PDB file of C-alpha atoms in Angstrom:
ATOM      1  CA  UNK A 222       0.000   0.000   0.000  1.00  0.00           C
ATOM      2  CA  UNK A 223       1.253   3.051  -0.835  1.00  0.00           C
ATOM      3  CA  UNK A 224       0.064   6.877   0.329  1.00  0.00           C
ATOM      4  CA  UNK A 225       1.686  10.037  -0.952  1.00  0.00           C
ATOM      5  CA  UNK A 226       1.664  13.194   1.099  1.00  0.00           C
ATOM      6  CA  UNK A 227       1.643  16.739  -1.273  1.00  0.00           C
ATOM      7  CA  UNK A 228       2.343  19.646   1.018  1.00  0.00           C
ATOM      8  CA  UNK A 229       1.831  22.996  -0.677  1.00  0.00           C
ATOM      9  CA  UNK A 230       3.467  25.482   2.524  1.00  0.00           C
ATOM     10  CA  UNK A 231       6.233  27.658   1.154  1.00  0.00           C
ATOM     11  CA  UNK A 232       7.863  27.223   4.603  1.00  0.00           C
ATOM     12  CA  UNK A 233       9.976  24.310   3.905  1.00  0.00           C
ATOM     13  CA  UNK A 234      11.023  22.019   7.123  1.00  0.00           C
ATOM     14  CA  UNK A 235       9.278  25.235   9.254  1.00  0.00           C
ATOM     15  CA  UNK A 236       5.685  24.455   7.887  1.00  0.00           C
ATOM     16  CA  UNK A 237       3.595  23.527  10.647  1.00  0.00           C
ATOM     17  CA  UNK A 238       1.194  22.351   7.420  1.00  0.00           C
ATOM     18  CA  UNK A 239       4.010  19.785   6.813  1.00  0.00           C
ATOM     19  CA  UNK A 240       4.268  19.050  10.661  1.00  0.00           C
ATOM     20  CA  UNK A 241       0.114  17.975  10.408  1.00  0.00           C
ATOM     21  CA  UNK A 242       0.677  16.108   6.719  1.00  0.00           C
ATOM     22  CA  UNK A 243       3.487  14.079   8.370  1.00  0.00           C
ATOM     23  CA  UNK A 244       1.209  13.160  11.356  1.00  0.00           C
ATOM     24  CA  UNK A 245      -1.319  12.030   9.268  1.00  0.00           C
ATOM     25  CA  UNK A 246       2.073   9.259   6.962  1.00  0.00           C
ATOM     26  CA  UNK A 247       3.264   8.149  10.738  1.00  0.00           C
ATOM     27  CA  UNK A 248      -0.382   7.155  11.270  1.00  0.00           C
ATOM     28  CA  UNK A 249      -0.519   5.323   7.947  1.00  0.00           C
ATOM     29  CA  UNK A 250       3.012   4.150   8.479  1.00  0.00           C
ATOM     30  CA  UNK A 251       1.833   2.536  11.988  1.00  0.00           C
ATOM     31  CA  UNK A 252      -0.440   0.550   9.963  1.00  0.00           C
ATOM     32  CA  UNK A 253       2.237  -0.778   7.644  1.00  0.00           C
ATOM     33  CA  UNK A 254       2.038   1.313   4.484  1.00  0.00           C
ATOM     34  CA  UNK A 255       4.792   2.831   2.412  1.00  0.00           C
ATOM     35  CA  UNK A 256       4.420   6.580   2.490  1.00  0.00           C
ATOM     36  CA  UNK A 257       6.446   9.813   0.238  1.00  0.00           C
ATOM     37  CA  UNK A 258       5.962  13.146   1.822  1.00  0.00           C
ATOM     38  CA  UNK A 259       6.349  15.750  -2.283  1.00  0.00           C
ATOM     39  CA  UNK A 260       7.022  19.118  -1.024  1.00  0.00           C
ATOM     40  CA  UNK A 261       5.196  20.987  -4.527  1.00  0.00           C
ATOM     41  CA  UNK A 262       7.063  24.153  -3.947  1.00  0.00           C
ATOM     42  CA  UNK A 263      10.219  21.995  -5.584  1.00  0.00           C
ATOM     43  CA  UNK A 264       7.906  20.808  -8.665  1.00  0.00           C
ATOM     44  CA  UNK A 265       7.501  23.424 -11.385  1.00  0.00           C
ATOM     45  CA  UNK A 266       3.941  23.799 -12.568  1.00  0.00           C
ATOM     46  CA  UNK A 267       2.535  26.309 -15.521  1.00  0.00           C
ATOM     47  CA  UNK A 268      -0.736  27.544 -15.231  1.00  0.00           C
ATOM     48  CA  UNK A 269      -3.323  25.754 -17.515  1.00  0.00           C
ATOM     49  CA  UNK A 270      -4.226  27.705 -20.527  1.00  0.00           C
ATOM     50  CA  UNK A 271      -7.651  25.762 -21.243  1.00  0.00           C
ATOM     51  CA  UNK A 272      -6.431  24.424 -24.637  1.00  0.00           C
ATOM     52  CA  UNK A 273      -8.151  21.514 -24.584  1.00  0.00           C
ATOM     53  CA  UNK A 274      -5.570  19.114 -25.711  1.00  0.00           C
ATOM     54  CA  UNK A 275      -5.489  16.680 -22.894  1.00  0.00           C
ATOM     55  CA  UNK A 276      -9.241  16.152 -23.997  1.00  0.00           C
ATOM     56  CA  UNK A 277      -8.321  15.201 -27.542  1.00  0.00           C
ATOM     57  CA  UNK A 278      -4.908  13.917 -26.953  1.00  0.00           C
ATOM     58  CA  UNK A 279      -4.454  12.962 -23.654  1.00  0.00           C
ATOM     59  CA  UNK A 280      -1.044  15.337 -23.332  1.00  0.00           C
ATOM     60  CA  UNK A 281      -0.563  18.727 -22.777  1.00  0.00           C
ATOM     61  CA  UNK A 282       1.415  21.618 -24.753  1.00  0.00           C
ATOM     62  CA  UNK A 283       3.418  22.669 -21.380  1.00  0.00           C
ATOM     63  CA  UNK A 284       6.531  21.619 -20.310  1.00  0.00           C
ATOM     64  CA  UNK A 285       7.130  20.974 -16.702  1.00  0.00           C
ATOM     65  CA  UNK A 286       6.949  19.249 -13.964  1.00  0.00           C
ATOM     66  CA  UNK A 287       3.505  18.362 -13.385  1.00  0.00           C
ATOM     67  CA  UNK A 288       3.625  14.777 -15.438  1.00  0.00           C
ATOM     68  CA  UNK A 289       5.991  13.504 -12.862  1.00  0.00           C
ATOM     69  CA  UNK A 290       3.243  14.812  -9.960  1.00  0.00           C
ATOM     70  CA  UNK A 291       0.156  13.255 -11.478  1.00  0.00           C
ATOM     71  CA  UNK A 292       1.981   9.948 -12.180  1.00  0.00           C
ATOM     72  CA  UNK A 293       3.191   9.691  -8.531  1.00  0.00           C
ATOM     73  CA  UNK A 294      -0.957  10.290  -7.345  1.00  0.00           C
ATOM     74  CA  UNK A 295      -1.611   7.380 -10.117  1.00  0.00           C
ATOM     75  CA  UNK A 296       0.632   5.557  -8.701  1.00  0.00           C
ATOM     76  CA  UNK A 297      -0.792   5.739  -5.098  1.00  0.00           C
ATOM     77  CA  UNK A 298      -3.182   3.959  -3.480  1.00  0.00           C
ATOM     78  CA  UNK A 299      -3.593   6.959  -0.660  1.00  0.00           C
ATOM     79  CA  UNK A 300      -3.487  10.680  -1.331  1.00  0.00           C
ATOM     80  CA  UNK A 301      -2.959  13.303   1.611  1.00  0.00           C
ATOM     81  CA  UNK A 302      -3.389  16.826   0.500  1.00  0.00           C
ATOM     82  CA  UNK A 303      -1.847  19.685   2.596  1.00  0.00           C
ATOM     83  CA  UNK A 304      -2.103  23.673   2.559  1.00  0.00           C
ATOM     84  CA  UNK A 305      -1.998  26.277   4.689  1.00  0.00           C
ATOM     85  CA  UNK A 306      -4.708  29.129   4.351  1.00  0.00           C
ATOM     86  CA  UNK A 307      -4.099  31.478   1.627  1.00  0.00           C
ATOM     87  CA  UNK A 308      -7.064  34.071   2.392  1.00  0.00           C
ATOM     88  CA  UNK A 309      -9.514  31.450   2.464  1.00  0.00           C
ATOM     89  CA  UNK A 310      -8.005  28.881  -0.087  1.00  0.00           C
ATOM     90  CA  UNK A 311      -5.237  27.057  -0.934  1.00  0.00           C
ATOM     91  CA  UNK A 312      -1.718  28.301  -2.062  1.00  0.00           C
ATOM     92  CA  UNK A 313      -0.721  29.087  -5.695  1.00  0.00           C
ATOM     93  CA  UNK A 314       1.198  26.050  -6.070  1.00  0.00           C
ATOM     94  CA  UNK A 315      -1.470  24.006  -5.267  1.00  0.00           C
ATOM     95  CA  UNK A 316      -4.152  25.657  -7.094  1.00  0.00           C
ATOM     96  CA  UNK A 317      -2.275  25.678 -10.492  1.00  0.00           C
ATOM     97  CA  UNK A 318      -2.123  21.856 -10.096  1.00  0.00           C
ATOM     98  CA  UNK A 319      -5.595  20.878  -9.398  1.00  0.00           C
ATOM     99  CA  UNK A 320      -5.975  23.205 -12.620  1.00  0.00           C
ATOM    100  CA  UNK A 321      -3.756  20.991 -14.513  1.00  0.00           C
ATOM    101  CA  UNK A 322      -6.116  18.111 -13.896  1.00  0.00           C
ATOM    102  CA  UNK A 323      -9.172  18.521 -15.971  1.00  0.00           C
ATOM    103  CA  UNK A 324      -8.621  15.600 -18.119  1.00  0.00           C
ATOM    104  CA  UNK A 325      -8.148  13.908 -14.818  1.00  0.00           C
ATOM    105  CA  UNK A 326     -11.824  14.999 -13.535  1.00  0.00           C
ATOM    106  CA  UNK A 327     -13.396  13.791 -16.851  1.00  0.00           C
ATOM    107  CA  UNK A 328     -11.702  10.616 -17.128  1.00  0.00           C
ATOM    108  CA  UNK A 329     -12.715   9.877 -13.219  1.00  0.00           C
ATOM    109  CA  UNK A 330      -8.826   8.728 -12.642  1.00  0.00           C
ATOM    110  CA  UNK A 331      -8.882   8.775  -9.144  1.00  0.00           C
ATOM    111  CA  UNK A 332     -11.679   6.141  -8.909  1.00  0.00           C
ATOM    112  CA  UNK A 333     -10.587   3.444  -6.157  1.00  0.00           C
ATOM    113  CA  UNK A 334      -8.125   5.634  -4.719  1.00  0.00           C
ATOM    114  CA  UNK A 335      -8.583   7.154  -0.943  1.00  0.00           C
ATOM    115  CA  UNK A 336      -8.106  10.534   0.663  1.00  0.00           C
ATOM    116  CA  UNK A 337      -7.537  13.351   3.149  1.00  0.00           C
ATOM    117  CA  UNK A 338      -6.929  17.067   3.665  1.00  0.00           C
ATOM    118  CA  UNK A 339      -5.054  18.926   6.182  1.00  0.00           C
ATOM    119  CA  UNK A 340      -4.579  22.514   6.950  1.00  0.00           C
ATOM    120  CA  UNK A 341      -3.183  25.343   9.309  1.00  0.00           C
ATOM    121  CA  UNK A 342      -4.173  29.014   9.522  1.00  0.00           C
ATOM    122  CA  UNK A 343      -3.295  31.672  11.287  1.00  0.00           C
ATOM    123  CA  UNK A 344      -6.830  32.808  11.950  1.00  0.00           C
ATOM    124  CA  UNK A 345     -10.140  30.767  10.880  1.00  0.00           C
ATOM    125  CA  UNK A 346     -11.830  29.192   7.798  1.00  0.00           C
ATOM    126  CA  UNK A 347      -8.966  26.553   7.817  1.00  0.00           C
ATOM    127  CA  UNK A 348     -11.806  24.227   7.819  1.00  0.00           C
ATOM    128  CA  UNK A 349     -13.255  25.468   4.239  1.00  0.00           C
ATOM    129  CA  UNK A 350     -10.148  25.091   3.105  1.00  0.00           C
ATOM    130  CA  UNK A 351     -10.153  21.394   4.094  1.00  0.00           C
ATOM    131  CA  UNK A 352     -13.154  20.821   2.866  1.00  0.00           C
ATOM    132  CA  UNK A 353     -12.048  22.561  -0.620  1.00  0.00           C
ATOM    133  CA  UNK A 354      -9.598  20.734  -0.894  1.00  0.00           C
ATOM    134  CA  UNK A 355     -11.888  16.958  -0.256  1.00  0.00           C
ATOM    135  CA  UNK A 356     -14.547  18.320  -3.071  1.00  0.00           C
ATOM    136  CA  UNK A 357     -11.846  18.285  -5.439  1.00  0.00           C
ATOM    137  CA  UNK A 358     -10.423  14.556  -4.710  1.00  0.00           C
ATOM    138  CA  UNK A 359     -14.156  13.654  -4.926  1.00  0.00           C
ATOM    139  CA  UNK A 360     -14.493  15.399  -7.813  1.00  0.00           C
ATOM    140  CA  UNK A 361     -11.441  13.390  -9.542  1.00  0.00           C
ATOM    141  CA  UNK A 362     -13.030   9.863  -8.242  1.00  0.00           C
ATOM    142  CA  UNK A 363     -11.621   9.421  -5.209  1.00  0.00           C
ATOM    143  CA  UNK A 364     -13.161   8.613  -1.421  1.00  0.00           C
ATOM    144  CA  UNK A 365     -12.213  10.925   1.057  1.00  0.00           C
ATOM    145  CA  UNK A 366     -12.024   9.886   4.440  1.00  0.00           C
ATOM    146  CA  UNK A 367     -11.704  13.232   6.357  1.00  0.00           C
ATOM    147  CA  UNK A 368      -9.799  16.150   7.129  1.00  0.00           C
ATOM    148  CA  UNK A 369      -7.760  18.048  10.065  1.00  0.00           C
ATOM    149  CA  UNK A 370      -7.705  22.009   9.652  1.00  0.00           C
ATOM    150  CA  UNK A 371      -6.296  23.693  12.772  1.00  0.00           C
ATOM    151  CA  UNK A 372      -6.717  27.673  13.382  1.00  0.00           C
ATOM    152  CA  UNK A 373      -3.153  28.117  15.555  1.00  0.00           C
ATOM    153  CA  UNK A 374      -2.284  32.034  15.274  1.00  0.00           C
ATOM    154  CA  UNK A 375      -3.480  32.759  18.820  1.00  0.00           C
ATOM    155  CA  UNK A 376      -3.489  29.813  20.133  1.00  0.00           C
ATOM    156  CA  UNK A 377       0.137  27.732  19.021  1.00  0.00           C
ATOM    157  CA  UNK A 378      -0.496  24.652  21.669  1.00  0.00           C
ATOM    158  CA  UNK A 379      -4.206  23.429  19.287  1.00  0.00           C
ATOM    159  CA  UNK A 380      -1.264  22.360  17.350  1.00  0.00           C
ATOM    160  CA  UNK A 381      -0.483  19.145  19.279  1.00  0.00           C
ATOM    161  CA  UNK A 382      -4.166  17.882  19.441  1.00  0.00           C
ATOM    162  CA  UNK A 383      -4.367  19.048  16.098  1.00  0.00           C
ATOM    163  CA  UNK A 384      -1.424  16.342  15.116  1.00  0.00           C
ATOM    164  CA  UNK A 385      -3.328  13.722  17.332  1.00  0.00           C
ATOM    165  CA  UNK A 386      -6.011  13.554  15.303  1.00  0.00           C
ATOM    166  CA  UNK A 387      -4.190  13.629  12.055  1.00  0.00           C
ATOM    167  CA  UNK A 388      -2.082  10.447  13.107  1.00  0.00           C
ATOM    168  CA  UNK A 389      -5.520   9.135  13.558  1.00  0.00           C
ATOM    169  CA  UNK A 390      -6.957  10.274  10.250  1.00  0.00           C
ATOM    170  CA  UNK A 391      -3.834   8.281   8.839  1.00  0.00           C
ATOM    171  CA  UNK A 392      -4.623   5.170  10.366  1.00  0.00           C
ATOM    172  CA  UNK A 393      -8.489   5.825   9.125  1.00  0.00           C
ATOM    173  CA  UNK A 394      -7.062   6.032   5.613  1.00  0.00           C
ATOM    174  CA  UNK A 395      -5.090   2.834   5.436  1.00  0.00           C
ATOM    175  CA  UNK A 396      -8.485   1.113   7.179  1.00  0.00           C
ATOM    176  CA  UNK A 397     -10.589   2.896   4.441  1.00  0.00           C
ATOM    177  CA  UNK A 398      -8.103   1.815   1.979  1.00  0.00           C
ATOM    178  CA  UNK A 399      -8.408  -2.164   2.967  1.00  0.00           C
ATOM    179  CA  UNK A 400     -12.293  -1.881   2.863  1.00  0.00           C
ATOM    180  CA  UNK A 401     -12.655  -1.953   7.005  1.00  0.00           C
ATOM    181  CA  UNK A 402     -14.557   1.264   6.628  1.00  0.00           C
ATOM    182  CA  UNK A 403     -17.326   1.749   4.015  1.00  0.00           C
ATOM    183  CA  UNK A 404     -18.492   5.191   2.485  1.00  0.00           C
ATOM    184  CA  UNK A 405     -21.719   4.122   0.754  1.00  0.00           C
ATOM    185  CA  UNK A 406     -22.852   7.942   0.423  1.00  0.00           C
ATOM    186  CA  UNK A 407     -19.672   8.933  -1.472  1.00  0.00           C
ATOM    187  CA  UNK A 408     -20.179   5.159  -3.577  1.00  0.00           C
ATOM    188  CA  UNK A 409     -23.506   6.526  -4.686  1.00  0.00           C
ATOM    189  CA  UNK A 410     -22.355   9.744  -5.464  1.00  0.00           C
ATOM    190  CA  UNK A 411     -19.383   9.042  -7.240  1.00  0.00           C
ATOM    191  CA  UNK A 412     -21.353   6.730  -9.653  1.00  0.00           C
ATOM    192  CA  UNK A 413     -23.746   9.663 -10.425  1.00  0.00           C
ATOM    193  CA  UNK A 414     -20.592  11.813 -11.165  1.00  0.00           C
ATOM    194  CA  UNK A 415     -19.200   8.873 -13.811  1.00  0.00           C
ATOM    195  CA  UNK A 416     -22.569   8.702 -15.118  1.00  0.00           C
ATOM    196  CA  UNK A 417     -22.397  12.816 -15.545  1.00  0.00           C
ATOM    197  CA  UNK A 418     -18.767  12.581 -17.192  1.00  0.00           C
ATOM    198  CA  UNK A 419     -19.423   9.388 -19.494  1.00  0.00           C
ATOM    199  CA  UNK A 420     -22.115  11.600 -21.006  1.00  0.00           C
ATOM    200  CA  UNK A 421     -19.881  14.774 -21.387  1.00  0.00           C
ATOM    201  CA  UNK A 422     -17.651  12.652 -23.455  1.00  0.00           C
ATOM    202  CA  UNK A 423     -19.920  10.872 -24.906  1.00  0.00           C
ATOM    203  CA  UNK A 424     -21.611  14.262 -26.543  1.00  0.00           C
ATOM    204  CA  UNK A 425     -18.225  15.856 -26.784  1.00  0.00           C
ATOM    205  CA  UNK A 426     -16.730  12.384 -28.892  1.00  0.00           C
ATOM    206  CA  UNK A 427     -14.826  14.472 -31.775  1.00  0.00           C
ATOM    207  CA  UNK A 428     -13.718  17.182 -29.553  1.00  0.00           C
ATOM    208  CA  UNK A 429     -12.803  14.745 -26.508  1.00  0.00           C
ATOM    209  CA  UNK A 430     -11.287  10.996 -28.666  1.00  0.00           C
ATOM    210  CA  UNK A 431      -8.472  10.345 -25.970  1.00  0.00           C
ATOM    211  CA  UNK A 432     -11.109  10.966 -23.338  1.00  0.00           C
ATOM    212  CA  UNK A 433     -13.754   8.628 -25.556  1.00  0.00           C
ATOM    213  CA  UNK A 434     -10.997   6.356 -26.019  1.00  0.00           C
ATOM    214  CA  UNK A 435     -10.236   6.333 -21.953  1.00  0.00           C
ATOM    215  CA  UNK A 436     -13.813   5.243 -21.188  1.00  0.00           C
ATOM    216  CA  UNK A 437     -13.913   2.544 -24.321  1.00  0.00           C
ATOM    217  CA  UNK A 438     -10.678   0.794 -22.816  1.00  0.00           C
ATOM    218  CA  UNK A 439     -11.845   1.426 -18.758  1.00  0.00           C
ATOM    219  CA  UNK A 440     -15.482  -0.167 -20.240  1.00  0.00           C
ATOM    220  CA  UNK A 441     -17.676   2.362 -19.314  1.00  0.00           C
ATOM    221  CA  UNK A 442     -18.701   2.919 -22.854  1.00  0.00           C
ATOM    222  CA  UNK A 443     -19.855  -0.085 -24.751  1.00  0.00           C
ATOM    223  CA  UNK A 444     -19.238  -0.044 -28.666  1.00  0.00           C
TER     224      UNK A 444
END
């Protein structure tokens, strides 16, 4: 089992972001999976210029890092997403990829994969943030199984509690991962969203063939 950590703090070895993402791998580690913390301020990622070529060819016209990223989240059985609070969203680094994955989103490529969120603020909202950042691994296929945001700017010692329950959400994960925990909400769900994309292609078939072809081979379109 493997579970990849992406922390998206510009603070390096100081973020307390990375300090709750790392909680949350010792957790998973404790239940015997392999985990990578990616620090995506090292990763060089364009912003997506809405050409539409991953739809038709299933590549894209920039040059950079963000092949390597996705491959590693393919890869991955587990998926831990971590920012700090950018005036109530997530940093740059970490927008501009989620923006690089639209071909990702339509293709559902995140199906059978599992997922949290963490995140520290100074202030508040660190919890919309989370949960912002949970819609969008739904919204790529995957099952999320929670989230830790901590609010630590006048208060430093939430931080400890804060890590507590993130080494717990990382045992959760693994358990979600082996099928201990169920999510039949999110099941239903997603297969309404596959239902919603499989038609998107299907009406979209010249614009969209690597995407048409995606679904042919995965055999959610019958020919």
């Amino acid at each position: 089992m493997k579970i990849i950590g992406i922390n998206a703090s510009p603070k390096g070895k100081e973020s307390k972001t990375l300090e709750l993402l790392e909680s949350v791998l010792r957790g998973s580690e404790s239940m015997g999976a392999e985990t990578e913390c990616l620090d995506l301020y090292q990763y060089t990622i364009q912003y997506c210029t809405a050409c539409g070529t991953c739809y038709a060819k299933g590549e894209c016209t920039l040059f950079d890092d963000f092949p390597e990223l996705l491959e590693k989240m393919l890869d991955a059985d587990g998926i831990v997403l971590g920012s700090p609070n950018y005036i109530n969203s997530v940093s740059a680094p970490m927008k501009a990829m989620f923006d690089r994955m639209a071909d990702a989103i339509h293709c559902q490529m995140f199906r059978k994969k599992f997922g949290c969120s963490v995140c520290t603020a100074g202030g508040s909202r660190e919890d919309d943030v989370v949960a912002y950042m949970n819609d969008v691994l739904e919204t790529l296929g995957a099952t999320v199984v929670g989230g830790v945001g901590v609010a630590i700017g006048r208060d430093p010692s939430k931080m400890e509690p804060a890590k507590a329950q993130a080494y717990d959400l990382g045992k959760k994960l693994v358990q979600s991962i082996r099928g201990e925990i169920k999510y039949p909400e999110q099941d239903a769900a997603r297969a309404n969203r596959l239902d919603y994309f499989r038609q998107l292609v299907i009406d979209n078939k010249d614009r969209f063939a690597h995407e048409y072809d995606w679904y042919v081979r995965m055999g959610w379109i019958k020919e």
